[in-house]
Amino acid sequence: MSITHKIFLGFGLVLGLMAWMVALNLQSSSRWSDSVATFAEQTRLASLTQRLDREVLDLQRSALVYTNSGHQASLKRALSIQSQLGDTLRALRPEAVLQEQQSLLDGLESLLTTYSEAFQRLTEDRQRREDLFRSCADKARAIHVALDESGAHHALASFVGASNAMLHYVESPDTSLVRDVRRNCRETESKLLTGAMAPLRGEVTSFEAAFMRMAQATRGYLFLFNVVLAGQASEFSYKTERLRDIFDADSAAQIAALQADSHASTRLSTMMAIAILLLCGGTMFWVRRSIAQPITGITGIFRSLADGEVVANIPGQGRSDEIGHLAEAAQVFKERNQQTEELLSLAQESSEQLAVQAKNLERVNEELEQFAYVASHDLQEPLRMVASYVQLLQEEYGGQLDEDADEYIGFASEGARRMQLLINDLLELSRVGRSEAELEEVDVNALFDSVVQDLGPLIADAGLQVERDDLPRARVLPLQFRRVLQNFISNAAKYRDPKQERSYLRVHAEAGVDGLLFAFEDNGIGIAEEHSERIFKIFQRLHNRSEHEGNGMGLAIVKKIAEQHAGRVWVESEPGAGSTFKFLVGAQA
Amino acid sequence: MSPTAHSKPRILVVEDNLADAKLTAKLLGQCDGVEAEDIQVVGSGTEALDYLMRTRSNPIERPNLVFLDLNLPGLSGLELLQKIREDDKLHGLPTLVLSSSTAPKDVQRAYELRANAYLRKPVDLHEFRGLVGDIEHFWLRCCRLPN
C-alpha cells in the first residue's frame, strides 16, 4: 500500500472518531436543550402552583373582609380572585400528566366550585342580614318613638338595652348578645302590660322575631365562612401543596436523570478523547517510522550524493511506495556520481599531463631565451675582432691595395656592421623576455616627449609631425614601454609616404574593460591586410634594404613587450591609406 | 690646447682575447704621454693577480690604471675587481671595467663592486678609437692618477 493510501487511512480513522465524538456531543447538546426546555416548564408549573397558594390566601382575606364589613369592593375582589383561580387551574390542567396530578387538579377544581357555591350562599346570607338589619333597625326606631311618645320610660329603657345589644351584635356577633336582646325584649314586653300598649308589645315581639332572623342569618354566613370556606380553603392549600410536591419530585427526578446523562456523556467524551489522542499519537509514531525517518534517511543520502560521494547503500530501495521511488531516484544520482568520479580522475590525469607539458614548455622557453642571450653576447667578441681588424687593415694597408681590395674590405666592414645591429636587436629581444623589471606607474606624456626628443634628428629628417593627446598614466615596465614608443615613432618616420604633403603621427589612448589601449596613427605608406600579421614575426621585412632601413626585429620586440604587459599589439592599415598601430596594456598586467 | 697628461700612467690591460688586447695596447700607445713600456698586458685574471701582488708594495711599479675585461677565463673580472678592492694597498686602484653587455643588471653589479667606470666594448675600430680618445682625455688629462 502506498504512503498516500496509508495517510488517507490514518486520517480517515482519526476523522471518523472525531466525527463520532462530534455526533455524540451534538446528541448530548440536544438532550441538554430538551432538558432546559423541561426545566423551564417545571419552573412555570412551580410558579403556577405558588400562585394558587397565594391566591387562595388572598381569597380568604377578601372573604374575611367582606364577611366582616360587607363591602362591595371586597366582594368584587373575592369574586375576581375566584375566577383567577379557575384560570390558573385550567392553565395547570395540560401539565398534569400523571394520574395523581390529574386527580389533584380535579380535587382542586371541585373545591373551587364548592367554595364558590358556599361563597355565593354567604353573599346571599350577608345580603339578607343587611336587609334584615335594616328592617330591625327600622322597627327599633319606630318602637323607640312609640315608646317615647307613650311615655313608657321603663319599657323604653329596656328596649334601648335591646336595640343596643342588637347594634353590638351587628358589629361583633356573640351568643350572649342574642340572649341580651331576648331578655331585654321580654323585659320591655313585661313593662307593656296594659291594653293600650298591646300593639307596642306586638311590635316588640315582631322586632325580636326580626332580630332572631337576622341573628340566624348572621350565624349562617359566619358558619359558611369560618367552617365551610375555611375548610375548603385549607383543603385547597393542602392539595396545592401536594401538587407542588409532585411537580418538585418530578423535576428532581428529571434533574437527576440529566446529571446522570451528563456524567455518562462526559465519561464517553473523555474516553473518546483519550482514544483519539492515543490514535493520533500512534499515527504520529507510525508516520515518523514509516515516512519521516525513511525520508530523513534518504535526504541524508541525497546530501551525500550532492557532495559527490558515492554512497554504498540506499535505504528503502526495496519498497514499492513513494519512498521506494525516492530511493530509485537516489540510485540514479549515485550512478551519476560514480560516472562523475571516473570522469574527474580522467580529467585529473589530463591536467597533470598538461601541467607537465606546460612545465616542459616553460623550461624550453627559458632555455631558448638563455641561449639567445648568451649567443648574442658571445657573438659580439668575434664580431668586434672582424670589424676592428678589417678597418685597421683598411687604414694601414688601404693605399697599398687596389680598388677591388678596397671594395672587398668595404663589404667586409659593412657585413660586420650589420651583424652588430642584428646582434643588438637579438640581444634586446632576448632581454625583453628575461627582464626582471617591475611594473611602475609612469607619466606616459613625459616618457613620450623624452623619446621624441631622443629621436629628434630622425623625426626632423623625415619631416614627421608628431602629435599626441593627453595620455593617461599607466602601469608599465618603463624601459620596455620606452622601447615600444621608440619603435612606433621611428617606424612612422622610416615608413612615411613621400607623396604626402604633411606626414604625421597621432597618438591617443583609451581606457577599456580589457585595459589601456594606445593607438599610433600615421599617414605613411600603409600595410596590406595579408601582411598585417607577418610584420610582427622575427626577421620579417616587407621591403628590401635599399628602400627602407631596418632588420625586421623592431615589431617582434614590440610584440614580446606587449605579451609581457598581458596585452597585445596589432595593426589596422591599407596600402596608401596610412596605418594605425594599436598597443594594449592589459588590465591584469 | 688640451692640457698635457699630469700623471705618469702605468696601465694594466687585463684581456684574454689577443686581438682585442693588441688593439687596445696599440691605441693606448698612440696617446700622448703614454709610452709602450707604460702598458702591461696580461691574458687572464690569475696573471693579473700575480702581477698586482708582485708590484703592490712598489709604488713606482704598481699600475695606477687598470682596464679590466669582465669576460675572463678562470678568475673572472668581477672576482678580480673584488680582490683588488679588498687589498689594503690596491683598493684605491682606478679600475675601468669593459664588457660587451649593456644590461643594466651587469652595469649595476660592477659599480656595486666599486668599479670606477663601466665601459661597453666598442664594436669596431672607429668606436674603439673614439673610446680610447675619450679615456685619454678624461683619465689621463682631466683626472690625476694615484702616484
XYZ file of C-alpha atoms in Angstrom:
736
model
C 0.000 0.000 0.000
C 1.420 3.360 -0.899
C 2.148 6.051 1.626
C -0.646 8.208 0.305
C -3.141 5.441 0.950
C -1.734 4.888 4.405
C -2.010 8.548 5.215
C -5.579 8.671 3.968
C -6.428 5.629 6.009
C -4.874 7.027 9.149
C -6.514 10.379 8.813
C -9.727 8.740 7.842
C -9.725 6.817 11.106
C -8.993 9.896 13.127
C -11.634 11.889 11.290
C -14.127 9.107 11.814
C -13.517 9.067 15.521
C -13.762 12.816 15.709
C -16.979 12.773 13.715
C -18.377 10.207 16.100
C -17.370 12.379 19.015
C -18.995 15.378 17.406
C -22.158 13.380 16.863
C -22.177 12.334 20.497
C -21.700 15.910 21.528
C -24.489 17.066 19.284
C -26.752 14.446 20.726
C -25.780 15.492 24.197
C -26.410 19.106 23.322
C -29.864 18.390 22.024
C -30.675 16.436 25.162
C -29.446 19.386 27.124
C -31.652 21.776 25.276
C -34.573 19.400 25.816
C -33.721 19.382 29.486
C -33.575 23.141 29.573
C -36.998 23.243 27.982
C -38.222 20.798 30.573
C -36.688 22.909 33.315
C -38.418 25.981 32.047
C -41.600 24.066 32.043
C -41.018 22.914 35.590
C -40.370 26.437 36.709
C -43.555 27.593 35.113
C -45.516 24.922 36.849
C -43.882 25.751 40.140
C -44.792 29.375 39.796
C -48.337 28.464 38.851
C -48.800 26.300 41.905
C -47.316 29.063 44.010
C -49.840 31.392 42.507
C -52.614 29.058 43.537
C -51.356 29.196 47.071
C -51.178 32.932 47.111
C -54.498 33.383 45.503
C -56.222 31.158 47.961
C -54.838 33.196 50.843
C -55.816 36.325 49.086
C -59.292 34.967 48.549
C -59.745 34.139 52.171
C -58.595 37.553 53.193
C -61.016 39.260 50.875
C -63.781 36.945 52.000
C -62.993 37.789 55.584
C -63.143 41.474 54.936
C -66.408 41.066 53.098
C -67.797 38.854 55.745
C -66.987 41.402 58.411
C -67.680 44.577 56.514
C -69.978 43.654 53.703
C -68.051 45.989 51.433
C -68.830 45.546 47.796
C -65.207 46.135 46.852
C -64.095 43.121 48.847
C -66.881 41.105 47.331
C -65.801 42.069 43.872
C -62.236 41.228 44.693
C -63.122 37.868 46.134
C -65.131 37.030 43.066
C -62.352 38.082 40.745
C -59.818 36.001 42.666
C -62.101 33.017 42.371
C -62.204 33.454 38.630
C -58.380 33.829 38.561
C -58.070 30.613 40.500
C -60.231 28.989 37.900
C -57.940 30.260 35.166
C -54.842 29.066 36.935
C -56.279 25.621 37.416
C -57.167 25.481 33.786
C -53.631 26.535 32.898
C -52.295 23.726 35.018
C -54.558 21.142 33.538
C -52.450 20.390 30.443
C -49.370 19.899 32.605
C -50.915 17.291 34.777
C -49.672 14.211 33.081
C -49.637 11.833 35.991
C -52.809 10.283 37.387
C -52.070 11.723 40.787
C -51.635 15.165 39.310
C -54.865 14.824 37.425
C -56.826 13.752 40.440
C -55.342 16.532 42.495
C -56.375 19.062 39.912
C -59.814 17.540 39.759
C -59.998 17.857 43.510
C -58.843 21.436 43.356
C -61.406 22.282 40.760
C -64.212 20.740 42.689
C -63.038 22.516 45.810
C -63.138 25.760 43.981
C -66.605 25.060 42.710
C -67.800 24.190 46.152
C -66.154 27.255 47.562
C -67.828 29.426 45.003
C -71.186 27.955 45.823
C -70.634 28.447 49.505
C -69.433 31.898 48.923
C -72.494 32.595 46.920
C -74.651 31.452 49.822
C -72.526 33.587 52.096
C -73.112 36.523 49.911
C -76.824 35.903 49.885
C -76.878 35.435 53.606
C -74.915 38.532 54.140
C -77.135 40.462 51.925
C -80.175 39.077 53.702
C -78.734 40.024 57.003
C -78.205 43.546 55.792
C -81.809 43.668 54.724
C -82.908 42.145 57.969
C -80.786 44.524 59.853
C -82.336 47.452 58.178
C -85.818 46.193 58.932
C -84.750 45.578 62.528
C -83.301 48.963 62.785
C -86.438 50.481 61.312
C -88.542 48.574 63.703
C -86.400 49.553 66.593
C -86.610 53.137 65.700
C -90.343 53.016 65.355
C -90.621 51.363 68.701
C -88.346 53.921 70.260
C -90.531 56.680 69.016
C -93.682 54.982 70.006
C -92.456 54.185 73.493
C -91.209 57.629 73.881
C -94.471 59.144 72.841
C -96.305 56.748 75.065
C -94.299 57.744 77.982
C -93.341 54.157 78.824
C -90.000 55.039 80.008
C -89.263 51.864 81.777
C -90.100 49.956 78.719
C -88.083 52.310 76.629
C -85.079 51.824 78.830
C -85.306 48.118 78.448
C -85.818 48.404 74.749
C -82.853 50.651 74.436
C -80.896 47.865 76.004
C -82.267 45.525 73.410
C -81.539 47.789 70.476
C -78.039 48.443 71.747
C -77.436 44.776 72.118
C -78.653 44.404 68.575
C -76.248 47.017 67.347
C -73.487 45.373 69.272
C -74.400 42.102 67.781
C -74.185 43.541 64.276
C -70.725 44.738 64.971
C -69.499 41.616 66.600
C -71.848 38.666 66.772
C -71.947 36.877 70.022
C -74.470 34.483 71.519
C -74.595 36.428 74.820
C -75.767 39.438 72.891
C -78.570 37.414 71.460
C -79.649 36.471 74.957
C -79.429 40.100 75.937
C -81.663 41.156 73.144
C -84.222 38.495 74.022
C -84.142 39.302 77.672
C -84.425 42.986 77.059
C -87.268 42.437 74.718
C -89.117 40.333 77.267
C -88.452 42.932 79.846
C -89.817 45.542 77.574
C -92.814 43.376 76.908
C -93.357 42.875 80.609
C -93.479 46.567 81.015
C -96.129 46.949 78.429
C -98.929 45.037 80.076
C -101.792 47.420 79.675
C -104.259 47.028 76.901
C -103.257 50.295 75.324
C -99.761 49.075 74.946
C -100.756 45.875 73.301
C -99.864 46.985 69.769
C -96.460 48.088 71.001
C -95.948 44.766 72.589
C -96.730 43.241 69.317
C -94.091 45.446 67.690
C -91.501 44.454 70.170
C -92.277 40.856 69.618
C -92.081 41.327 65.926
C -88.768 43.183 66.450
C -87.394 40.302 68.433
C -88.515 37.897 65.778
C -86.864 40.027 63.127
C -83.702 40.186 65.194
C -83.706 36.441 65.657
C -83.968 36.010 61.946
C -81.095 38.412 61.457
C -79.042 36.588 64.016
C -79.734 33.381 62.280
C -78.691 34.805 59.003
C -75.556 36.073 60.599
C -74.839 32.727 62.169
C -75.451 31.255 58.778
C -72.937 33.183 56.858
C -70.443 33.131 59.691
C -70.666 29.405 59.713
C -70.201 29.384 55.986
C -67.138 31.472 56.278
C -65.477 30.084 59.344
C -66.208 26.485 58.698
C -67.108 25.793 55.150
C -64.993 28.297 53.335
C -62.119 27.984 55.714
C -62.196 24.263 55.436
C -62.300 24.360 51.741
C -59.567 26.929 51.562
C -57.313 24.886 53.755
C -58.150 21.760 51.805
C -57.290 23.730 48.692
C -53.960 24.801 50.142
C -53.197 21.254 51.121
C -53.961 19.932 47.696
C -51.968 22.733 46.117
C -49.021 21.808 48.253
C -49.387 18.202 47.237
C -49.452 19.212 43.622
C -46.328 21.263 44.105
C -44.596 18.420 45.822
C -45.395 16.171 42.924
C -44.117 18.678 40.423
C -40.966 19.196 42.532
C -40.420 15.487 42.766
C -40.873 15.233 39.039
C -38.351 17.954 38.355
C -35.962 16.475 40.884
C -36.177 13.220 39.013
C -35.517 14.955 35.762
C -32.527 16.804 37.229
C -31.099 13.545 38.465
C -31.617 11.996 35.065
C -29.929 14.936 33.400
C -26.985 14.778 35.731
C -26.583 11.101 35.176
C -26.826 11.726 31.466
C -24.214 14.434 31.510
C -21.872 12.301 33.580
C -22.260 9.500 31.147
C -21.713 11.902 28.311
C -18.587 13.340 29.918
C -17.213 9.874 30.516
C -17.839 8.882 26.965
C -16.289 12.088 25.611
C -13.254 11.657 27.828
C -12.826 8.105 26.651
C -13.210 9.168 23.068
C -10.721 11.983 23.565
C -8.235 9.561 25.073
C -8.868 7.168 22.237
C -8.296 9.918 19.715
C -5.139 11.057 21.491
C -3.814 7.531 21.507
C -4.739 7.085 17.882
C -3.101 10.370 16.932
C -0.040 9.514 18.956
C 0.072 6.145 17.336
C -0.373 7.672 13.915
C 2.411 10.161 14.625
C 4.796 7.446 15.602
C 3.769 5.350 12.676
C 4.153 8.292 10.263
C 7.539 9.001 11.748
C 8.714 5.460 11.458
C 7.180 4.713 8.120
C 7.579 8.043 6.369
C 9.634 10.740 8.095
C 12.534 8.529 9.096
C 12.998 6.962 5.702
C 12.709 10.433 4.163
C 15.318 11.799 6.558
C 17.487 8.846 5.742
C 17.160 9.425 2.052
C 17.645 13.175 2.496
C 20.947 12.405 4.156
C 21.780 10.140 1.262
C 20.886 12.879 -1.210
C 23.071 15.365 0.667
C 25.981 12.975 0.458
C 25.235 12.454 -3.210
C 25.134 16.221 -3.701
C 28.612 16.421 -2.177
C 29.676 13.995 -4.837
C 30.059 10.947 -2.633
C 29.313 7.522 -3.973
C 27.221 6.132 -1.135
C 27.331 2.462 -0.507
C 23.762 1.690 0.391
C 20.457 3.408 -0.269
C 17.791 2.588 2.354
C 14.253 1.956 1.191
C 15.210 0.647 -2.202
C 13.015 -2.421 -1.959
C 9.790 -0.576 -1.177
C 7.032 -0.227 -3.686
C 5.657 3.091 -2.437
C 6.747 6.723 -2.782
C 9.795 6.149 -0.582
C 10.785 3.412 -2.956
C 10.595 5.855 -5.843
C 12.785 8.323 -3.927
C 15.305 5.564 -3.375
C 15.320 4.779 -7.072
C 15.949 8.455 -7.846
C 18.822 8.436 -5.369
C 20.203 5.390 -7.125
C 20.284 7.322 -10.384
C 22.268 10.078 -8.728
C 24.610 7.591 -7.174
C 25.369 6.142 -10.578
C 25.856 9.625 -11.938
C 28.272 10.406 -9.122
C 30.206 7.293 -9.946
C 30.455 8.406 -13.548
C 31.495 11.869 -12.450
C 34.216 10.442 -10.255
C 35.566 8.441 -13.113
C 35.486 11.494 -15.374
C 37.157 13.592 -12.692
C 40.017 11.187 -12.281
C 40.449 11.133 -16.051
C 40.427 14.908 -16.090
C 42.902 14.957 -13.224
C 45.261 12.769 -15.236
C 44.860 15.018 -18.250
C 45.517 18.139 -16.267
C 48.549 16.559 -14.648
C 49.841 15.719 -18.080
C 49.114 19.252 -19.230
C 50.935 20.657 -16.223
C 53.946 18.547 -17.014
C 53.835 19.689 -20.620
C 53.449 23.300 -19.612
C 56.421 22.977 -17.327
C 58.444 21.476 -20.112
C 57.392 24.247 -22.420
C 58.395 26.847 -19.895
C 61.728 25.226 -19.413
C 62.321 25.075 -23.136
C 61.354 28.729 -23.476
C 63.717 29.689 -20.737
C 66.489 27.728 -22.292
C 65.823 29.343 -25.654
C 65.916 32.788 -24.177
C 69.023 31.981 -22.288
C 70.501 30.636 -25.465
C 69.610 33.778 -27.426
C 71.138 35.960 -24.734
C 74.317 34.027 -24.397
C 74.644 33.570 -28.142
C 74.278 37.257 -28.893
C 76.563 38.129 -26.067
C 79.256 35.758 -27.164
C 78.839 36.686 -30.786
C 79.895 40.232 -30.052
C 83.521 39.415 -29.448
C 84.421 37.674 -32.710
C 82.381 40.283 -34.492
C 84.411 43.031 -32.919
C 87.592 41.300 -33.951
C 86.453 41.112 -37.545
C 85.148 44.659 -37.688
C 88.063 46.273 -35.927
C 90.801 44.487 -37.827
C 89.224 44.845 -41.214
C 89.059 48.540 -40.544
C 92.618 48.559 -39.284
C 93.575 46.723 -42.396
C 91.867 49.354 -44.446
C 93.599 52.176 -42.598
C 97.076 50.822 -42.586
C 97.197 48.970 -45.851
C 94.391 50.620 -47.725
C 96.605 52.637 -50.008
C 98.831 49.701 -50.786
C 95.983 47.605 -52.185
C 93.944 48.091 -55.355
C 90.364 49.178 -55.832
C 88.985 45.685 -55.686
C 90.711 45.114 -52.376
C 89.137 48.294 -51.089
C 85.743 47.134 -52.222
C 86.256 43.764 -50.543
C 87.264 45.451 -47.332
C 84.256 47.735 -47.653
C 81.867 44.803 -47.984
C 83.517 43.034 -45.025
C 83.094 46.115 -42.874
C 79.515 46.541 -43.946
C 78.832 42.919 -43.120
C 80.286 43.318 -39.685
C 78.274 46.439 -39.034
C 75.026 44.865 -39.970
C 75.840 41.853 -37.922
C 76.360 44.148 -34.992
C 72.929 45.703 -35.392
C 71.337 42.324 -35.714
C 73.014 41.081 -32.621
C 71.914 44.201 -30.740
C 68.347 43.609 -31.676
C 68.556 39.899 -30.894
C 70.050 40.720 -27.541
C 67.271 43.130 -26.891
C 64.615 40.634 -27.904
C 66.035 38.021 -25.611
C 66.471 40.528 -22.817
C 62.846 41.580 -23.057
C 61.877 38.060 -22.112
C 64.392 37.731 -19.288
C 63.795 41.082 -17.754
C 63.015 41.136 -14.083
C 61.652 44.629 -14.262
C 58.582 45.513 -12.249
C 55.510 47.435 -13.265
C 55.617 51.080 -12.326
C 53.120 53.854 -12.684
C 54.579 56.054 -15.371
C 53.796 59.515 -16.662
C 53.351 58.434 -20.276
C 53.238 62.019 -21.528
C 56.692 62.716 -20.101
C 58.093 59.418 -21.378
C 56.695 60.050 -24.847
C 58.099 63.557 -25.024
C 61.511 62.295 -23.907
C 61.560 59.647 -26.633
C 60.535 62.260 -29.193
C 63.427 64.384 -28.037
C 65.876 61.458 -28.309
C 64.721 60.737 -31.826
C 64.818 64.413 -32.683
C 67.199 64.198 -35.633
C 65.389 61.212 -37.161
C 61.991 62.912 -36.851
C 63.303 66.159 -38.265
C 64.966 64.441 -41.226
C 61.723 62.681 -42.058
C 59.748 65.845 -41.667
C 57.360 63.929 -39.400
C 54.867 65.814 -37.286
C 54.338 64.052 -34.013
C 51.105 64.869 -32.136
C 49.766 63.286 -29.036
C 46.659 63.560 -26.894
C 46.914 63.952 -23.170
C 47.919 60.375 -22.444
C 46.899 58.775 -19.145
C 49.288 57.477 -16.538
C 49.868 53.746 -16.978
C 51.265 50.828 -15.046
C 54.005 49.551 -17.360
C 57.588 48.258 -17.473
C 59.271 51.625 -18.038
C 62.269 50.651 -20.187
C 60.256 48.261 -22.310
C 57.435 50.698 -22.838
C 60.007 53.284 -23.841
C 61.307 50.855 -26.439
C 57.750 50.438 -27.789
C 57.325 54.182 -28.179
C 60.743 54.452 -29.822
C 59.843 51.739 -32.266
C 56.498 53.174 -33.307
C 57.836 56.696 -33.671
C 60.915 55.639 -35.635
C 58.800 53.376 -37.843
C 56.467 56.248 -38.556
C 59.495 58.254 -39.632
C 61.015 55.420 -41.669
C 57.863 54.350 -43.451
C 56.393 57.750 -44.204
C 54.727 58.355 -47.534
C 56.771 60.787 -49.619
C 53.665 61.552 -51.640
C 52.009 63.071 -48.584
C 52.321 66.773 -48.158
C 52.413 66.517 -44.436
C 53.454 63.315 -42.691
C 52.090 62.982 -39.215
C 51.890 60.561 -36.311
C 48.968 60.959 -33.943
C 48.933 59.152 -30.638
C 45.919 58.681 -28.367
C 44.850 56.359 -25.604
C 41.556 54.874 -24.448
C 40.773 53.024 -21.233
C 38.546 49.980 -21.679
C 37.431 46.853 -19.864
C 40.420 44.924 -21.290
C 42.946 47.533 -20.252
C 44.609 50.637 -21.674
C 44.707 50.857 -25.478
C 47.309 53.104 -27.168
C 46.799 53.982 -30.835
C 49.588 55.206 -33.135
C 48.042 56.602 -36.266
C 50.134 57.731 -39.201
C 49.605 58.621 -42.848
C 52.571 56.598 -44.053
C 52.787 54.032 -46.816
C 50.451 51.582 -45.144
C 50.460 47.766 -44.915
C 48.459 45.231 -46.901
C 45.954 43.111 -44.976
C 47.717 39.846 -45.777
C 50.974 41.104 -44.282
C 49.481 42.571 -41.126
C 50.455 39.579 -39.011
C 53.761 38.734 -40.668
C 55.321 42.029 -39.724
C 55.301 41.070 -36.040
C 57.350 37.981 -36.765
C 61.073 37.975 -36.264
C 63.254 38.931 -39.226
C 60.215 39.651 -41.421
C 60.709 42.589 -43.700
C 58.322 43.798 -46.333
C 60.731 45.990 -48.229
C 64.254 45.472 -49.398
C 67.122 47.171 -47.768
C 67.561 49.878 -50.353
C 64.112 51.371 -49.812
C 63.848 51.247 -46.045
C 66.291 50.691 -43.226
C 65.697 48.132 -40.536
C 66.387 44.484 -39.875
C 62.875 43.264 -39.070
C 63.263 42.895 -35.332
C 61.596 46.029 -34.035
C 57.984 44.863 -34.182
C 58.913 41.384 -32.954
C 60.366 43.062 -29.879
C 57.240 45.215 -29.515
C 55.080 42.114 -29.710
C 57.102 40.443 -27.000
C 56.788 43.526 -24.817
C 53.014 43.526 -25.382
C 52.881 39.947 -24.123
C 54.869 40.976 -21.074
C 52.157 43.527 -20.343
C 49.401 40.881 -20.586
C 48.212 42.698 -23.698
C 48.635 42.518 -27.441
C 49.609 44.553 -30.476
C 48.121 44.692 -33.948
C 47.799 46.983 -36.929
C 44.861 48.338 -38.904
C 46.046 49.559 -42.256
C 45.681 49.768 -46.016
C 48.386 50.485 -48.567
C 48.407 54.202 -49.330
C 45.989 54.995 -46.525
C 48.322 55.107 -43.529
C 48.463 52.700 -40.574
C 47.153 52.646 -37.074
C 49.168 50.501 -34.712
C 47.338 49.540 -31.542
C 49.114 48.508 -28.355
C 47.003 47.185 -25.495
C 48.335 47.266 -21.951
C 46.370 44.507 -20.292
C 44.294 45.195 -17.181
C 45.839 42.303 -15.313
C 49.390 43.326 -16.289
C 95.064 73.367 -26.409
C 94.375 70.339 -24.299
C 96.310 70.024 -21.121
C 99.128 67.526 -21.142
C 98.958 64.416 -19.026
C 99.687 65.218 -15.439
C 100.443 61.835 -14.141
C 102.769 59.174 -15.332
C 100.385 56.420 -16.320
C 101.178 52.816 -15.597
C 98.384 50.955 -17.327
C 97.459 47.322 -16.788
C 95.300 45.763 -19.503
C 93.578 42.547 -18.458
C 92.185 40.964 -21.646
C 92.179 37.350 -22.737
C 91.411 38.000 -26.410
C 94.753 38.621 -28.071
C 93.285 40.638 -30.919
C 91.463 42.938 -28.546
C 94.499 43.176 -26.281
C 96.813 44.114 -29.094
C 94.443 46.704 -30.460
C 93.899 48.216 -27.035
C 97.616 48.426 -26.390
C 98.236 49.872 -29.821
C 95.624 52.588 -29.477
C 96.608 53.446 -25.926
C 100.194 53.656 -27.031
C 99.201 56.241 -29.568
C 98.000 58.521 -26.777
C 100.008 61.500 -25.652
C 102.143 60.861 -22.628
C 101.827 57.101 -22.911
C 104.848 55.014 -23.821
C 104.814 51.389 -24.814
C 106.561 50.352 -21.603
C 103.863 52.052 -19.560
C 101.412 49.463 -20.794
C 101.352 45.990 -19.279
C 99.101 43.389 -20.906
C 98.039 40.175 -19.130
C 95.869 37.439 -20.572
C 93.957 36.205 -17.529
C 92.667 37.105 -14.139
C 95.259 34.955 -12.391
C 98.127 36.539 -14.272
C 96.758 39.920 -13.415
C 96.502 38.995 -9.766
C 100.057 37.686 -9.775
C 101.306 40.849 -11.333
C 99.428 43.006 -8.913
C 100.630 41.026 -5.923
C 104.185 41.293 -7.136
C 104.050 45.004 -7.609
C 101.640 46.032 -4.903
C 104.189 47.233 -2.463
C 106.190 49.147 -5.001
C 104.529 52.499 -5.607
C 106.542 53.214 -8.707
C 105.996 49.856 -10.273
C 102.452 49.012 -9.483
C 99.796 50.072 -12.002
C 97.698 53.145 -11.432
C 95.014 52.481 -14.086
C 93.517 49.142 -14.948
C 91.457 48.159 -17.966
C 89.604 45.075 -16.862
C 87.693 42.850 -19.245
C 84.915 41.116 -17.313
C 84.757 38.090 -19.553
C 87.874 36.234 -18.387
C 88.605 32.553 -18.059
C 89.279 31.205 -14.593
C 89.229 34.120 -12.198
C 86.502 36.375 -13.608
C 86.777 40.121 -13.994
C 84.385 40.840 -11.148
C 86.192 38.460 -8.840
C 89.463 40.145 -9.624
C 87.849 43.520 -9.003
C 86.675 42.316 -5.621
C 90.163 41.138 -4.748
C 91.625 44.466 -5.760
C 89.144 46.270 -3.626
C 89.877 44.025 -0.672
C 93.611 44.531 -0.769
C 94.708 47.239 1.611
C 97.363 48.572 -0.720
C 95.473 48.198 -4.020
C 91.949 49.071 -3.014
C 92.162 52.607 -4.387
C 93.326 51.496 -7.812
C 91.287 53.146 -10.638
C 89.718 50.239 -12.481
C 87.792 50.648 -15.707
C 85.604 47.650 -16.457
C 84.934 46.612 -20.024
C 82.090 44.365 -21.163
C 80.050 43.529 -24.271
C 76.913 43.630 -22.154
C 74.955 46.810 -21.561
C 72.454 45.020 -19.429
C 71.574 47.324 -16.536
C 71.977 44.439 -14.148
C 75.600 43.954 -15.153
C 76.325 47.662 -15.010
C 74.798 47.919 -11.558
C 76.794 44.966 -10.305
C 80.106 46.385 -11.464
C 79.512 49.720 -9.776
C 78.415 47.992 -6.614
C 81.769 46.253 -6.571
C 83.223 49.751 -6.852
C 84.470 49.784 -10.403
C 85.422 53.320 -11.330
C 83.794 53.141 -14.766
C 81.779 50.676 -16.799
C 82.656 50.798 -20.499
C 80.931 48.977 -23.305
C 83.388 47.256 -25.560
C 83.445 49.057 -28.916
C 82.037 47.246 -31.913
C 84.522 48.433 -34.441
C 87.736 50.293 -34.932
C 86.045 53.624 -35.272
C 84.319 53.271 -31.964
C 87.490 51.903 -30.395
C 89.356 54.991 -31.386
C 86.665 57.194 -30.027
C 86.587 55.386 -26.719
C 90.349 55.464 -26.271
C 90.334 59.115 -27.155
C 87.688 59.819 -24.547
C 89.571 57.790 -21.933
C 92.799 59.586 -22.761
C 91.047 62.900 -22.416
C 89.337 62.124 -19.183
C 91.565 59.798 -17.259
C 94.929 60.987 -18.459
C 94.312 64.676 -18.798
C 91.380 65.710 -16.678
C 91.965 63.257 -13.854
C 95.024 62.791 -11.664
C 96.036 59.201 -11.259
C 97.409 57.957 -7.948
C 101.138 58.108 -7.725
